[in-house]
């Protein structure tokens, strides 16, 4: 008797720079105006940290907005991470219904899709559930997403988990891609992300570097 394979367990279930793609959905002024599940600055910080992580490791990343002419352009802090990329501006509420998004995903060749969005209960839940139904493995970044209430955010996370999505936070994404401190090509970049986006962890790391580089008194 063989044990059924669990695709959400084992080494192959973990993300690597080569096996995933990232979609960042609707981090726009209108959505931020209705955000009540999290502090706005926290979501901005985490989303930018997530985007910078993807760029550091060469993870294909797509920016997308919904009716930006009324809801506003994607926030500058995020656009600045990928200044050359024009976000796909949709009318579909469900990102996964836009043919341009599906075409982009297929061109990446990735089956593990990482997503973050505003709002969690709509702009993240709809495409996550849809993509899961089409055979993709979906990972949802819960602290780079937010809803109109705490309940709306939490219920959406539960709904997506029940559908098969895997929740994670942006710092887990960073650690999962780094995986080994012997990966020296990205080690310094990850340290920079810790300093810039991880609050007390970053300040403690900077303090540690100060102490290590201060010669003892004679």
Backbone as a chain_set.jsonl record, in Angstrom:
{"seq": "XXXXXXXXXXXXXXXXXXXXXXXXXXXXXXXXXXXXXXXXXXXXXXXXXXXXXXXXXXXXXXXXXXXXXXXXXXXXXXXXXXXXXXXXXXXXXXXXXXXXXXXXXXXXXXXXXXXXXXXXXXXXXXXXXXXXXXXXXXXXXXXXXXXXXXXXXXXXXXXXXXXXXXXXXXXXXXXXXXXXXXXXXXXXXXXXXXXXXXXXXXXXXXXXXXXXXXXXXX", "coords": {"N": [[0.842, -1.197, 0.0], [0.665, 2.144, -0.935], [1.454, 5.42, 0.217], [-0.651, 8.182, -0.326], [0.409, 10.903, -2.379], [1.169, 14.062, -1.069], [0.885, 17.147, -2.298], [1.366, 19.502, -0.955], [3.283, 19.104, 0.895], [6.674, 18.23, 1.806], [9.916, 18.686, 0.213], [9.589, 19.682, -2.39], [7.347, 21.206, -2.203], [8.063, 23.639, -1.296], [8.87, 27.054, -2.063], [11.001, 28.257, -4.669], [13.477, 30.346, -6.306], [13.204, 29.651, -8.942], [10.825, 28.301, -9.42], [8.414, 29.683, -9.22], [6.019, 32.391, -9.705], [5.08, 35.817, -9.278], [2.192, 37.74, -8.569], [1.018, 40.936, -8.172], [-1.675, 42.676, -7.018], [-3.727, 45.386, -7.508], [-2.789, 47.418, -5.672], [-3.615, 50.207, -4.995], [-4.629, 53.723, -4.656], [-7.494, 53.981, -4.155], [-8.192, 51.461, -3.12], [-6.531, 51.388, -0.891], [-7.719, 53.428, 0.544], [-10.009, 52.257, 1.533], [-9.029, 50.341, 3.212], [-9.074, 48.546, 6.187], [-8.334, 46.427, 7.733], [-5.69, 46.3, 8.357], [-2.903, 48.379, 9.305], [-2.223, 51.028, 7.114], [0.401, 51.867, 6.362], [1.88, 49.656, 7.111], [1.046, 47.663, 5.301], [1.932, 48.817, 2.898], [4.718, 48.858, 3.384], [5.199, 46.065, 3.638], [4.369, 45.076, 1.164], [6.085, 46.337, -0.639], [8.479, 45.295, 0.308], [8.035, 42.612, -0.338], [7.904, 42.779, -3.153], [10.474, 43.724, -3.743], [11.944, 41.567, -2.852], [11.181, 39.587, -4.714], [12.273, 40.745, -7.021], [15.001, 40.756, -6.381], [15.591, 38.015, -6.398], [14.982, 37.333, -8.958], [12.404, 36.511, -9.625], [9.666, 36.126, -11.757], [7.472, 38.846, -12.061], [4.306, 40.352, -11.937], [2.534, 43.343, -12.236], [-0.661, 44.645, -11.574], [-3.637, 46.564, -12.126], [-6.942, 47.841, -11.372], [-9.336, 49.516, -13.231], [-7.698, 52.002, -13.279], [-7.908, 54.653, -13.986], [-9.908, 55.681, -12.475], [-9.596, 54.569, -9.951], [-7.002, 55.14, -9.32], [-3.436, 55.27, -9.898], [-1.071, 52.558, -9.497], [0.621, 52.395, -6.352], [3.379, 54.62, -5.85], [5.674, 53.754, -4.482], [5.697, 51.02, -4.955], [5.618, 50.853, -7.752], [8.094, 51.954, -8.273], [9.851, 49.889, -7.773], [9.712, 48.289, -9.967], [10.258, 50.039, -12.348], [10.189, 50.014, -15.11], [7.996, 48.58, -15.884], [4.717, 48.59, -17.128], [1.77, 48.473, -15.449], [-0.793, 45.991, -15.922], [-3.863, 47.139, -16.736], [-7.072, 46.52, -15.72], [-10.575, 45.742, -16.363], [-11.994, 43.668, -15.38], [-13.016, 42.436, -12.25], [-12.099, 40.102, -11.129], [-8.931, 39.156, -11.438], [-7.932, 36.877, -12.709], [-9.571, 36.443, -14.829], [-8.823, 38.059, -16.864], [-7.529, 37.936, -20.043], [-4.928, 38.776, -20.707], [-3.47, 38.559, -18.389], [-3.536, 35.785, -17.912], [-2.142, 34.962, -20.187], [0.374, 36.03, -19.646], [1.055, 34.544, -17.339], [1.171, 31.939, -18.398], [3.327, 32.232, -20.138], [5.425, 32.447, -18.352], [5.722, 29.875, -17.501], [5.391, 28.833, -15.004], [3.951, 26.956, -12.302], [3.463, 27.396, -9.688], [1.972, 29.964, -8.15], [2.312, 33.019, -6.66], [0.474, 35.327, -4.796], [-0.667, 38.632, -3.931], [-2.912, 41.121, -2.718], [-5.155, 43.955, -2.738], [-8.576, 44.29, -2.352], [-8.398, 41.712, 0.166], [-10.646, 39.985, 0.359], [-11.887, 40.09, -2.071], [-10.286, 40.943, -4.44], [-8.071, 39.344, -4.072], [-9.09, 36.842, -3.248], [-10.852, 36.0, -5.355], [-9.209, 35.577, -7.821], [-7.375, 33.751, -6.74], [-8.894, 31.484, -5.953], [-9.988, 30.859, -8.431], [-7.663, 30.282, -9.993], [-6.673, 28.08, -8.589], [-8.633, 26.243, -9.217], [-7.97, 25.723, -11.805], [-5.766, 24.174, -11.716], [-3.395, 25.298, -10.786], [-0.895, 25.91, -8.28], [-1.427, 27.855, -5.551], [-0.149, 30.488, -3.655], [-0.706, 32.616, -1.007], [-0.001, 35.851, 0.057], [-0.4, 36.981, 3.042], [0.158, 39.219, 4.639], [0.745, 41.215, 2.913], [-1.533, 41.918, 1.875], [-4.919, 43.086, 2.288], [-8.118, 43.806, 3.846], [-11.474, 45.273, 3.887], [-12.443, 45.125, 6.418], [-11.342, 43.604, 9.512], [-12.624, 41.166, 9.864], [-13.489, 40.616, 7.224], [-11.037, 40.238, 5.895], [-9.983, 38.023, 7.344], [-11.964, 36.041, 6.996], [-11.778, 35.711, 4.256], [-9.191, 34.656, 3.991], [-9.577, 32.195, 5.269], [-11.448, 31.078, 3.51], [-9.94, 30.822, 1.152], [-7.92, 29.073, 1.983], [-9.464, 26.805, 2.477], [-10.09, 26.224, -0.124], [-7.682, 25.403, -1.034], [-5.43, 27.026, -1.114], [-2.169, 28.2, -0.089], [-1.134, 29.859, 2.74], [1.192, 32.502, 3.461], [3.716, 34.758, 4.737], [5.396, 37.846, 3.835], [8.07, 37.85, 4.67], [8.585, 35.173, 5.067], [8.477, 34.317, 2.434], [10.808, 35.538, 1.482], [12.797, 34.209, 3.029], [12.342, 31.602, 2.21], [13.095, 31.634, -0.45], [15.777, 32.364, -0.245], [16.877, 30.333, 1.415], [19.444, 29.093, 1.956], [22.249, 30.215, 3.63], [24.628, 30.092, 2.38], [24.152, 30.88, -0.139], [25.513, 33.175, -1.539], [25.193, 35.113, -3.478], [22.821, 36.461, -3.148], [22.703, 37.039, -0.492], [23.576, 39.503, 0.716], [21.653, 41.206, -0.339], [19.289, 40.239, 0.841], [19.867, 40.831, 3.505], [19.796, 43.609, 3.319], [17.082, 43.971, 2.809], [16.05, 43.143, 5.265], [16.963, 45.197, 6.924], [15.682, 47.436, 5.792], [12.928, 46.85, 5.822], [12.042, 45.255, 7.984], [11.614, 46.289, 10.535], [12.145, 46.026, 13.983], [13.808, 43.81, 13.762], [15.506, 44.594, 11.722], [16.705, 46.926, 12.841], [17.998, 45.777, 15.012], [19.799, 44.103, 13.718], [21.389, 45.999, 12.409], [22.474, 47.271, 14.623], [23.923, 45.162, 15.719], [25.872, 44.874, 13.713], [27.175, 47.283, 14.089], [28.285, 46.923, 16.659], [29.986, 44.749, 16.202], [31.805, 45.885, 14.528], [33.059, 47.807, 15.98], [35.996, 48.665, 17.489], [37.494, 47.25, 20.429], [37.939, 49.097, 23.496], [41.153, 50.506, 24.248]], "CA": [[0.0, 0.0, 0.0], [1.46, 3.364, -1.016], [0.847, 6.606, 0.82], [-0.963, 9.191, -1.356], [1.314, 12.054, -2.385], [0.61, 15.346, -0.641], [1.67, 18.181, -2.994], [1.645, 20.628, -0.071], [4.297, 18.685, 1.852], [7.913, 17.798, 1.185], [10.799, 19.732, -0.283], [9.072, 20.259, -3.635], [6.256, 22.135, -1.901], [8.642, 24.939, -0.955], [9.131, 27.954, -3.181], [12.379, 28.56, -5.049], [13.478, 31.421, -7.305], [12.963, 29.127, -10.289], [9.568, 27.549, -9.597], [7.213, 30.466, -8.921], [5.83, 33.737, -10.247], [4.37, 36.683, -8.333], [1.236, 38.708, -9.107], [0.625, 41.958, -7.194], [-2.963, 43.089, -7.559], [-4.557, 46.513, -7.078], [-2.296, 48.236, -4.569], [-3.965, 51.528, -5.53], [-5.179, 54.639, -3.649], [-8.882, 53.699, -3.765], [-8.204, 50.287, -2.256], [-5.942, 51.768, 0.395], [-8.669, 54.28, 1.256], [-10.979, 51.403, 2.213], [-8.326, 49.334, 4.007], [-9.312, 48.664, 7.623], [-7.863, 45.232, 8.448], [-4.298, 46.524, 8.717], [-2.374, 49.731, 9.164], [-1.858, 51.259, 5.719], [1.851, 51.899, 6.166], [2.377, 48.284, 7.244], [0.812, 46.968, 4.036], [2.853, 49.398, 1.92], [6.043, 48.339, 3.711], [5.29, 44.634, 3.36], [4.221, 44.849, -0.276], [7.333, 46.759, -1.274], [9.459, 44.282, 0.685], [7.731, 41.437, -1.149], [8.296, 43.066, -4.536], [11.939, 43.796, -3.801], [12.421, 40.183, -2.726], [11.004, 38.94, -6.016], [13.243, 41.312, -7.964], [16.325, 40.288, -5.969], [15.773, 36.612, -6.776], [14.632, 37.133, -10.356], [11.091, 35.873, -9.762], [8.792, 36.895, -12.651], [6.487, 39.598, -11.275], [3.328, 41.112, -12.712], [1.745, 44.36, -11.546], [-1.939, 44.872, -12.25], [-4.562, 47.497, -11.485], [-8.312, 47.785, -11.869], [-9.815, 50.853, -13.609], [-6.798, 52.947, -12.625], [-8.311, 56.023, -14.278], [-10.792, 56.112, -11.385], [-9.083, 54.082, -8.665], [-5.65, 55.636, -9.082], [-2.295, 54.468, -10.332], [-0.428, 51.748, -8.471], [1.383, 53.305, -5.496], [4.699, 54.933, -6.385], [6.698, 52.935, -3.826], [5.702, 49.723, -5.616], [6.005, 51.063, -9.154], [9.522, 52.251, -8.314], [10.619, 48.639, -7.752], [9.717, 47.851, -11.371], [9.925, 51.281, -13.058], [10.025, 49.776, -16.546], [6.791, 47.79, -16.14], [3.401, 49.224, -17.117], [0.815, 47.508, -14.918], [-1.972, 45.642, -16.706], [-5.045, 47.804, -16.171], [-8.191, 45.66, -16.048], [-11.942, 46.05, -15.93], [-12.429, 42.498, -14.613], [-12.709, 42.422, -10.823], [-11.304, 38.897, -10.967], [-7.741, 39.26, -12.281], [-7.706, 35.648, -13.471], [-10.431, 36.443, -16.005], [-8.24, 38.9, -17.898], [-6.687, 37.089, -20.906], [-3.539, 39.218, -20.711], [-2.848, 37.993, -17.184], [-3.355, 34.353, -18.165], [-1.076, 34.832, -21.18], [1.631, 36.291, -18.936], [1.336, 33.393, -16.472], [1.57, 30.806, -19.236], [4.664, 32.498, -20.679], [6.432, 32.191, -17.311], [5.875, 28.432, -17.355], [5.336, 28.47, -13.584], [2.69, 26.422, -11.777], [3.291, 27.944, -8.341], [1.68, 31.386, -8.31], [2.23, 33.766, -5.404], [-0.4, 36.487, -5.005], [-1.05, 39.553, -2.856], [-3.874, 42.048, -3.325], [-6.172, 44.721, -2.012], [-8.782, 43.767, -1.021], [-8.238, 40.268, 0.324], [-11.889, 39.233, 0.205], [-12.356, 40.158, -3.455], [-9.244, 40.974, -5.465], [-7.177, 38.21, -3.852], [-9.839, 35.58, -3.169], [-11.407, 35.576, -6.642], [-8.224, 34.934, -8.691], [-6.754, 32.606, -6.072], [-9.812, 30.348, -6.065], [-10.093, 30.548, -9.857], [-6.419, 29.644, -10.423], [-6.634, 26.755, -7.967], [-9.536, 25.396, -9.981], [-7.354, 25.406, -13.091], [-4.61, 23.312, -11.497], [-2.219, 25.993, -10.292], [-0.653, 25.945, -6.844], [-1.505, 29.277, -5.219], [0.383, 30.902, -2.357], [-1.257, 33.947, -0.744], [0.819, 36.604, 1.013], [-1.476, 37.569, 3.85], [0.503, 40.513, 5.24], [0.862, 42.214, 1.848], [-2.923, 42.015, 1.424], [-5.768, 43.583, 3.36], [-9.526, 43.924, 3.516], [-12.208, 46.445, 4.378], [-12.551, 44.905, 7.864], [-10.556, 42.45, 9.97], [-13.412, 39.96, 9.565], [-13.466, 40.361, 5.784], [-9.719, 39.688, 5.588], [-9.815, 36.698, 7.944], [-12.863, 35.087, 6.337], [-11.236, 35.447, 2.92], [-8.066, 33.742, 4.16], [-10.15, 30.872, 5.531], [-12.071, 30.591, 2.273], [-8.902, 30.422, 0.208], [-7.276, 27.873, 2.514], [-10.382, 25.689, 2.229], [-10.019, 25.916, -1.549], [-6.385, 24.787, -1.301], [-4.325, 27.988, -1.148], [-1.189, 28.12, 0.991], [-0.837, 31.204, 3.237], [2.521, 32.809, 3.955], [3.979, 36.185, 4.882], [6.428, 38.26, 2.886], [9.391, 37.465, 5.153], [8.714, 33.745, 4.785], [8.808, 34.264, 1.011], [12.219, 35.896, 1.37], [13.61, 33.132, 3.603], [12.139, 30.4, 1.409], [13.892, 31.78, -1.66], [17.192, 32.366, 0.137], [17.02, 28.937, 1.837], [20.787, 28.703, 2.403], [23.095, 31.404, 3.745], [25.746, 29.934, 1.456], [23.763, 31.528, -1.404], [26.128, 34.487, -1.312], [24.805, 36.08, -4.506], [21.652, 37.23, -2.683], [22.777, 37.206, 0.963], [23.631, 40.926, 1.061], [20.365, 41.788, -0.689], [18.327, 39.855, 1.884], [20.206, 41.629, 4.683], [19.306, 44.959, 3.055], [15.637, 43.919, 2.994], [15.8, 43.086, 6.711], [17.184, 46.532, 7.473], [14.735, 48.403, 5.252], [11.504, 46.517, 5.926], [11.655, 44.361, 9.067], [11.473, 46.938, 11.831], [13.073, 45.731, 15.073], [14.816, 42.871, 13.268], [16.473, 45.381, 10.974], [17.484, 47.79, 13.725], [18.875, 44.912, 15.807], [20.872, 43.659, 12.836], [22.286, 47.145, 12.218], [23.168, 47.465, 15.91], [24.899, 44.071, 15.802], [26.989, 45.214, 12.835], [27.913, 48.364, 14.744], [29.071, 46.364, 17.765], [31.039, 43.888, 15.656], [32.787, 46.719, 13.828], [33.625, 48.787, 16.921], [37.141, 48.06, 18.155], [37.422, 47.353, 21.89], [38.774, 50.188, 24.032], [42.521, 50.132, 24.606]], "C": [[0.879, 1.25, 0.0], [0.702, 4.537, -0.404], [0.568, 7.634, -0.271], [-0.027, 10.388, -1.247], [0.574, 13.315, -1.98], [1.429, 16.456, -1.289], [2.017, 19.375, -2.125], [2.662, 20.27, 1.009], [5.53, 18.202, 1.106], [8.691, 18.958, 0.597], [10.251, 20.426, -1.526], [7.926, 21.235, -3.409], [6.775, 23.531, -1.566], [8.946, 25.746, -2.216], [10.628, 28.116, -3.409], [12.346, 29.707, -6.057], [13.078, 30.947, -8.696], [11.584, 28.503, -10.5], [8.301, 28.358, -9.391], [7.2, 31.792, -9.669], [4.964, 34.512, -9.258], [3.431, 37.628, -9.074], [0.813, 39.639, -7.974], [-0.567, 42.714, -7.762], [-3.543, 44.297, -6.81], [-4.092, 47.22, -5.807], [-2.375, 49.701, -5.004], [-4.6, 52.4, -4.446], [-6.604, 54.316, -3.216], [-8.949, 52.518, -2.817], [-7.597, 50.595, -0.894], [-6.903, 52.619, 1.215], [-9.692, 53.455, 2.035], [-10.359, 50.363, 3.118], [-8.543, 49.568, 5.503], [-8.816, 47.453, 8.414], [-6.442, 45.401, 8.965], [-4.0, 48.019, 8.688], [-1.866, 49.917, 7.737], [-0.355, 51.208, 5.496], [2.462, 50.51, 6.266], [2.213, 47.525, 5.938], [1.735, 47.511, 2.944], [4.261, 48.84, 2.142], [6.192, 46.885, 3.293], [5.214, 44.334, 1.862], [5.492, 45.231, -1.022], [8.45, 45.771, -0.932], [9.29, 43.006, -0.12], [8.199, 41.623, -2.589], [9.809, 43.107, -4.687], [12.565, 42.416, -3.661], [12.338, 39.466, -4.065], [12.033, 39.446, -7.024], [14.654, 40.809, -7.655], [16.607, 38.886, -6.484], [15.374, 36.316, -8.224], [13.33, 36.39, -10.566], [10.226, 36.709, -10.707], [7.659, 37.554, -11.855], [5.601, 40.422, -12.189], [2.606, 42.089, -11.802], [0.448, 44.541, -12.306], [-2.832, 45.77, -11.415], [-5.961, 47.275, -12.055], [-8.818, 49.22, -12.049], [-8.99, 51.968, -12.944], [-7.174, 54.397, -12.895], [-9.278, 56.571, -13.229], [-10.261, 55.708, -10.013], [-7.674, 54.517, -8.348], [-4.581, 54.689, -9.589], [-1.771, 53.62, -9.175], [0.496, 52.657, -7.657], [2.836, 53.431, -5.98], [5.787, 54.045, -5.78], [6.831, 51.572, -4.492], [6.138, 49.851, -7.077], [7.508, 51.298, -9.275], [10.4, 50.997, -8.267], [10.757, 48.085, -9.171], [9.368, 49.044, -12.26], [9.647, 51.086, -14.543], [8.707, 49.087, -16.885], [5.523, 48.638, -16.076], [2.396, 48.205, -16.609], [-0.322, 47.223, -15.901], [-3.186, 46.258, -16.021], [-6.297, 47.088, -16.653], [-9.53, 46.341, -15.783], [-12.506, 44.87, -15.14], [-12.064, 42.673, -13.14], [-11.803, 41.241, -10.51], [-10.133, 38.935, -11.946], [-7.568, 38.054, -13.194], [-8.627, 35.536, -14.683], [-9.884, 37.316, -17.128], [-7.289, 38.067, -18.746], [-5.218, 37.488, -20.904], [-2.774, 38.67, -19.516], [-2.559, 36.512, -17.393], [-2.225, 34.119, -19.161], [0.285, 35.032, -20.524], [2.016, 35.096, -18.079], [1.834, 32.216, -17.299], [2.972, 31.004, -19.797], [5.749, 32.259, -19.633], [6.711, 30.704, -17.175], [5.781, 27.955, -15.921], [3.947, 27.937, -13.209], [2.434, 26.866, -10.345], [3.154, 29.462, -8.485], [1.493, 32.028, -6.937], [1.425, 35.032, -5.676], [-0.522, 37.321, -3.738], [-1.94, 40.609, -3.482], [-4.611, 42.863, -2.278], [-7.445, 44.696, -2.871], [-8.731, 42.256, -0.999], [-9.486, 39.5, -0.081], [-12.407, 39.206, -1.229], [-11.191, 39.977, -4.422], [-8.158, 39.925, -5.265], [-7.948, 36.897, -3.919], [-10.312, 35.101, -4.542], [-10.353, 34.911, -7.542], [-7.553, 33.724, -8.05], [-7.606, 31.357, -6.226], [-9.937, 29.896, -7.517], [-8.853, 29.791, -10.339], [-6.272, 28.242, -9.834], [-7.489, 25.764, -8.753], [-8.978, 24.988, -11.331], [-6.034, 24.654, -12.931], [-3.345, 24.0, -11.043], [-2.108, 25.839, -8.773], [-0.568, 27.416, -6.446], [-1.029, 29.514, -3.791], [-0.058, 32.349, -2.126], [-0.448, 34.641, 0.353], [-0.126, 37.455, 1.855], [-1.121, 38.937, 4.416], [0.912, 41.557, 4.204], [-0.502, 42.389, 1.181], [-3.745, 42.536, 2.588], [-7.19, 43.786, 2.883], [-10.188, 45.141, 4.127], [-12.512, 46.337, 5.868], [-11.635, 43.747, 8.225], [-11.297, 41.162, 9.637], [-13.368, 39.614, 8.081], [-12.143, 39.721, 5.368], [-9.603, 38.251, 6.094], [-10.721, 35.658, 7.298], [-12.353, 34.731, 4.945], [-10.059, 34.484, 2.993], [-8.572, 32.323, 4.4], [-10.739, 30.265, 4.261], [-11.02, 30.087, 1.293], [-8.152, 29.171, 0.682], [-8.159, 26.649, 2.27], [-10.353, 25.27, 0.759], [-8.674, 25.311, -1.943], [-5.204, 25.732, -1.357], [-3.43, 27.819, 0.072], [-0.866, 29.533, 1.471], [0.624, 31.329, 3.676], [2.638, 34.315, 4.107], [5.194, 36.551, 4.031], [7.825, 37.863, 3.353], [9.635, 35.971, 4.985], [9.095, 33.545, 3.32], [10.297, 34.532, 0.813], [13.119, 34.764, 1.861], [13.53, 31.858, 2.763], [12.959, 30.453, 0.119], [15.39, 31.754, -1.349], [17.638, 30.954, 0.528], [18.363, 28.585, 2.471], [21.662, 29.955, 2.46], [24.37, 31.281, 2.922], [25.411, 30.499, 0.073], [24.229, 32.983, -1.34], [25.699, 35.541, -2.326], [23.635, 36.961, -4.069], [21.698, 37.538, -1.186], [22.753, 38.684, 1.372], [22.304, 41.611, 0.753], [19.301, 41.466, 0.339], [18.589, 40.655, 3.147], [19.697, 43.057, 4.53], [17.786, 45.03, 3.25], [15.275, 43.884, 4.476], [15.914, 44.477, 7.325], [16.076, 47.495, 7.044], [13.282, 48.127, 5.607], [11.093, 45.687, 7.137], [11.732, 44.972, 10.458], [12.558, 46.587, 12.824], [14.146, 44.738, 14.647], [15.918, 43.636, 12.537], [17.33, 46.26, 11.867], [18.434, 46.971, 14.586], [20.06, 44.428, 14.979], [21.89, 44.777, 12.624], [23.116, 47.395, 13.47], [24.257, 46.407, 16.084], [26.115, 44.364, 14.937], [27.839, 46.327, 13.433], [28.829, 47.808, 15.828], [30.239, 45.521, 17.244], [32.151, 44.694, 15.003], [33.374, 47.82, 14.705], [34.797, 48.145, 17.651], [37.036, 48.231, 19.67], [38.308, 48.489, 22.378], [40.157, 49.673, 24.438], [42.711, 50.23, 26.111]], "O": [[1.751, 1.389, 0.858], [-0.522, 4.628, -0.498], [1.457, 7.933, -1.068], [0.291, 10.835, -0.145], [-0.512, 13.601, -2.484], [2.564, 16.693, -0.875], [2.867, 20.183, -2.498], [2.879, 21.049, 1.938], [5.458, 17.816, -0.06], [8.184, 20.075, 0.497], [10.434, 21.632, -1.692], [7.569, 22.001, -4.304], [6.008, 24.494, -1.556], [9.237, 25.196, -3.278], [11.418, 28.114, -2.465], [11.287, 30.009, -6.607], [12.662, 31.748, -9.533], [11.21, 28.207, -11.634], [7.209, 27.789, -9.386], [8.218, 32.249, -10.191], [4.204, 33.92, -8.493], [3.809, 38.239, -10.074], [0.312, 39.188, -6.944], [-0.489, 43.313, -8.835], [-3.814, 44.219, -5.612], [-4.91, 47.581, -4.961], [-1.373, 50.338, -5.329], [-5.059, 51.882, -3.428], [-6.904, 54.369, -2.023], [-9.673, 52.556, -1.822], [-8.084, 50.123, 0.133], [-6.906, 52.543, 2.444], [-10.186, 53.894, 3.073], [-11.078, 49.577, 3.735], [-8.238, 50.641, 6.024], [-8.873, 47.457, 9.644], [-6.037, 44.72, 9.907], [-4.752, 48.81, 8.12], [-1.158, 49.058, 7.212], [0.113, 50.577, 4.549], [3.447, 50.212, 5.59], [3.126, 46.821, 5.508], [2.264, 46.737, 2.147], [4.916, 48.401, 1.196], [7.186, 46.51, 2.67], [5.908, 43.451, 1.359], [5.921, 44.522, -1.933], [9.274, 45.446, -1.787], [10.27, 42.389, -0.536], [8.817, 40.731, -3.171], [10.356, 42.581, -5.656], [13.592, 42.127, -4.275], [13.293, 38.822, -4.5], [12.596, 38.664, -7.79], [15.411, 40.475, -8.567], [17.71, 38.592, -6.947], [15.427, 35.165, -8.658], [13.163, 35.708, -11.577], [10.066, 37.907, -10.472], [6.975, 36.893, -11.073], [6.079, 41.102, -13.097], [2.124, 41.718, -10.731], [0.444, 44.586, -13.537], [-2.799, 45.751, -10.185], [-6.137, 46.614, -13.078], [-8.737, 50.035, -11.129], [-9.509, 52.762, -12.16], [-6.807, 55.284, -12.123], [-9.447, 57.784, -13.11], [-10.455, 56.423, -9.03], [-7.189, 54.297, -7.238], [-4.787, 53.48, -9.695], [-2.007, 53.937, -8.009], [1.09, 53.585, -8.206], [3.431, 52.464, -6.455], [6.713, 53.631, -6.478], [7.93, 51.025, -4.588], [6.932, 49.049, -7.569], [8.127, 50.893, -10.259], [11.561, 51.038, -8.674], [11.776, 47.495, -9.528], [8.297, 49.065, -12.866], [8.953, 51.893, -15.163], [8.336, 49.015, -18.057], [5.282, 49.325, -15.083], [2.179, 47.178, -17.253], [-0.759, 48.117, -16.626], [-3.497, 45.938, -14.873], [-6.564, 47.046, -17.854], [-9.614, 47.356, -15.091], [-13.402, 45.053, -14.316], [-10.928, 43.019, -12.82], [-10.86, 41.358, -9.727], [-10.324, 38.763, -13.15], [-7.108, 38.193, -14.327], [-8.472, 34.616, -15.486], [-10.429, 37.313, -18.232], [-6.318, 37.532, -18.211], [-4.347, 36.636, -21.08], [-1.587, 38.357, -19.611], [-1.465, 36.039, -17.086], [-1.439, 33.186, -19.001], [1.233, 34.298, -20.806], [3.173, 34.675, -18.086], [2.816, 31.57, -16.934], [3.728, 30.04, -19.919], [6.875, 31.907, -19.984], [7.808, 30.309, -16.779], [6.061, 26.79, -15.64], [2.924, 28.394, -13.718], [1.319, 26.732, -9.841], [4.093, 30.149, -8.888], [0.627, 31.627, -6.159], [1.662, 35.726, -6.665], [-0.487, 36.798, -2.624], [-1.755, 40.965, -4.646], [-4.676, 42.502, -1.102], [-7.375, 45.063, -4.044], [-8.985, 41.596, -2.007], [-9.403, 38.489, -0.778], [-13.267, 38.392, -1.566], [-11.119, 38.977, -5.136], [-7.399, 39.642, -6.192], [-7.51, 35.949, -4.572], [-10.186, 33.918, -4.858], [-10.571, 33.785, -7.99], [-7.201, 32.772, -8.745], [-7.101, 30.295, -6.587], [-9.985, 28.699, -7.801], [-8.977, 28.772, -11.019], [-5.8, 27.326, -10.509], [-7.118, 24.604, -8.931], [-9.447, 24.025, -11.937], [-5.275, 24.512, -13.89], [-2.307, 23.349, -10.924], [-3.11, 25.661, -8.08], [0.283, 28.144, -6.957], [-1.447, 28.836, -2.853], [0.194, 33.213, -2.967], [-0.239, 34.088, 1.433], [-0.586, 38.512, 1.424], [-2.019, 39.745, 4.654], [1.367, 42.646, 4.556], [-0.612, 42.929, 0.081], [-3.327, 42.442, 3.742], [-7.449, 43.92, 1.687], [-9.541, 45.942, 4.802], [-12.807, 47.343, 6.515], [-11.201, 42.995, 7.352], [-10.694, 40.188, 9.187], [-13.226, 38.445, 7.721], [-12.128, 38.774, 4.582], [-9.174, 37.364, 5.357], [-10.303, 34.522, 7.076], [-12.48, 33.589, 4.506], [-9.935, 33.593, 2.153], [-8.066, 31.367, 3.813], [-10.548, 29.082, 3.979], [-11.197, 29.037, 0.675], [-7.793, 28.314, -0.127], [-7.663, 25.584, 1.902], [-10.566, 24.101, 0.437], [-8.527, 24.772, -3.04], [-4.082, 25.298, -1.619], [-3.871, 27.357, 1.125], [-0.368, 30.338, 0.685], [1.211, 30.38, 4.196], [1.767, 35.061, 3.661], [5.926, 35.678, 3.566], [8.686, 37.569, 2.524], [10.773, 35.55, 4.781], [9.936, 32.704, 3.002], [10.964, 33.825, 0.058], [14.087, 34.401, 1.194], [14.513, 31.131, 2.621], [13.458, 29.428, -0.345], [16.176, 31.186, -2.107], [18.646, 30.449, 0.032], [18.396, 27.835, 3.446], [21.803, 30.668, 1.466], [25.114, 32.251, 2.779], [26.286, 30.589, -0.788], [23.434, 33.895, -1.116], [25.826, 36.737, -2.064], [23.477, 38.078, -4.562], [20.819, 38.229, -0.671], [22.001, 39.071, 2.267], [21.875, 42.496, 1.494], [18.49, 42.328, 0.678], [17.649, 41.112, 3.798], [19.22, 43.654, 5.495], [17.264, 46.011, 3.781], [14.309, 44.519, 4.897], [15.082, 44.885, 8.135], [15.591, 48.284, 7.856], [12.48, 49.058, 5.688], [9.903, 45.429, 7.314], [11.896, 44.257, 11.446], [13.741, 46.809, 12.569], [15.279, 44.814, 15.123], [17.105, 43.361, 12.713], [18.544, 46.337, 11.681], [19.551, 47.408, 14.866], [21.185, 44.351, 15.475], [23.098, 44.542, 12.653], [24.308, 47.693, 13.39], [25.363, 46.704, 16.535], [27.251, 44.139, 15.356], [29.064, 46.323, 13.307], [30.003, 48.172, 15.909], [31.344, 45.577, 17.784], [33.295, 44.248, 14.933], [34.111, 48.676, 14.213], [34.601, 47.166, 18.371], [36.538, 49.254, 20.142], [39.315, 48.809, 21.746], [40.3, 48.546, 24.91], [43.8, 49.955, 26.616]]}, "num_chains": 1, "name": "protein.A"}
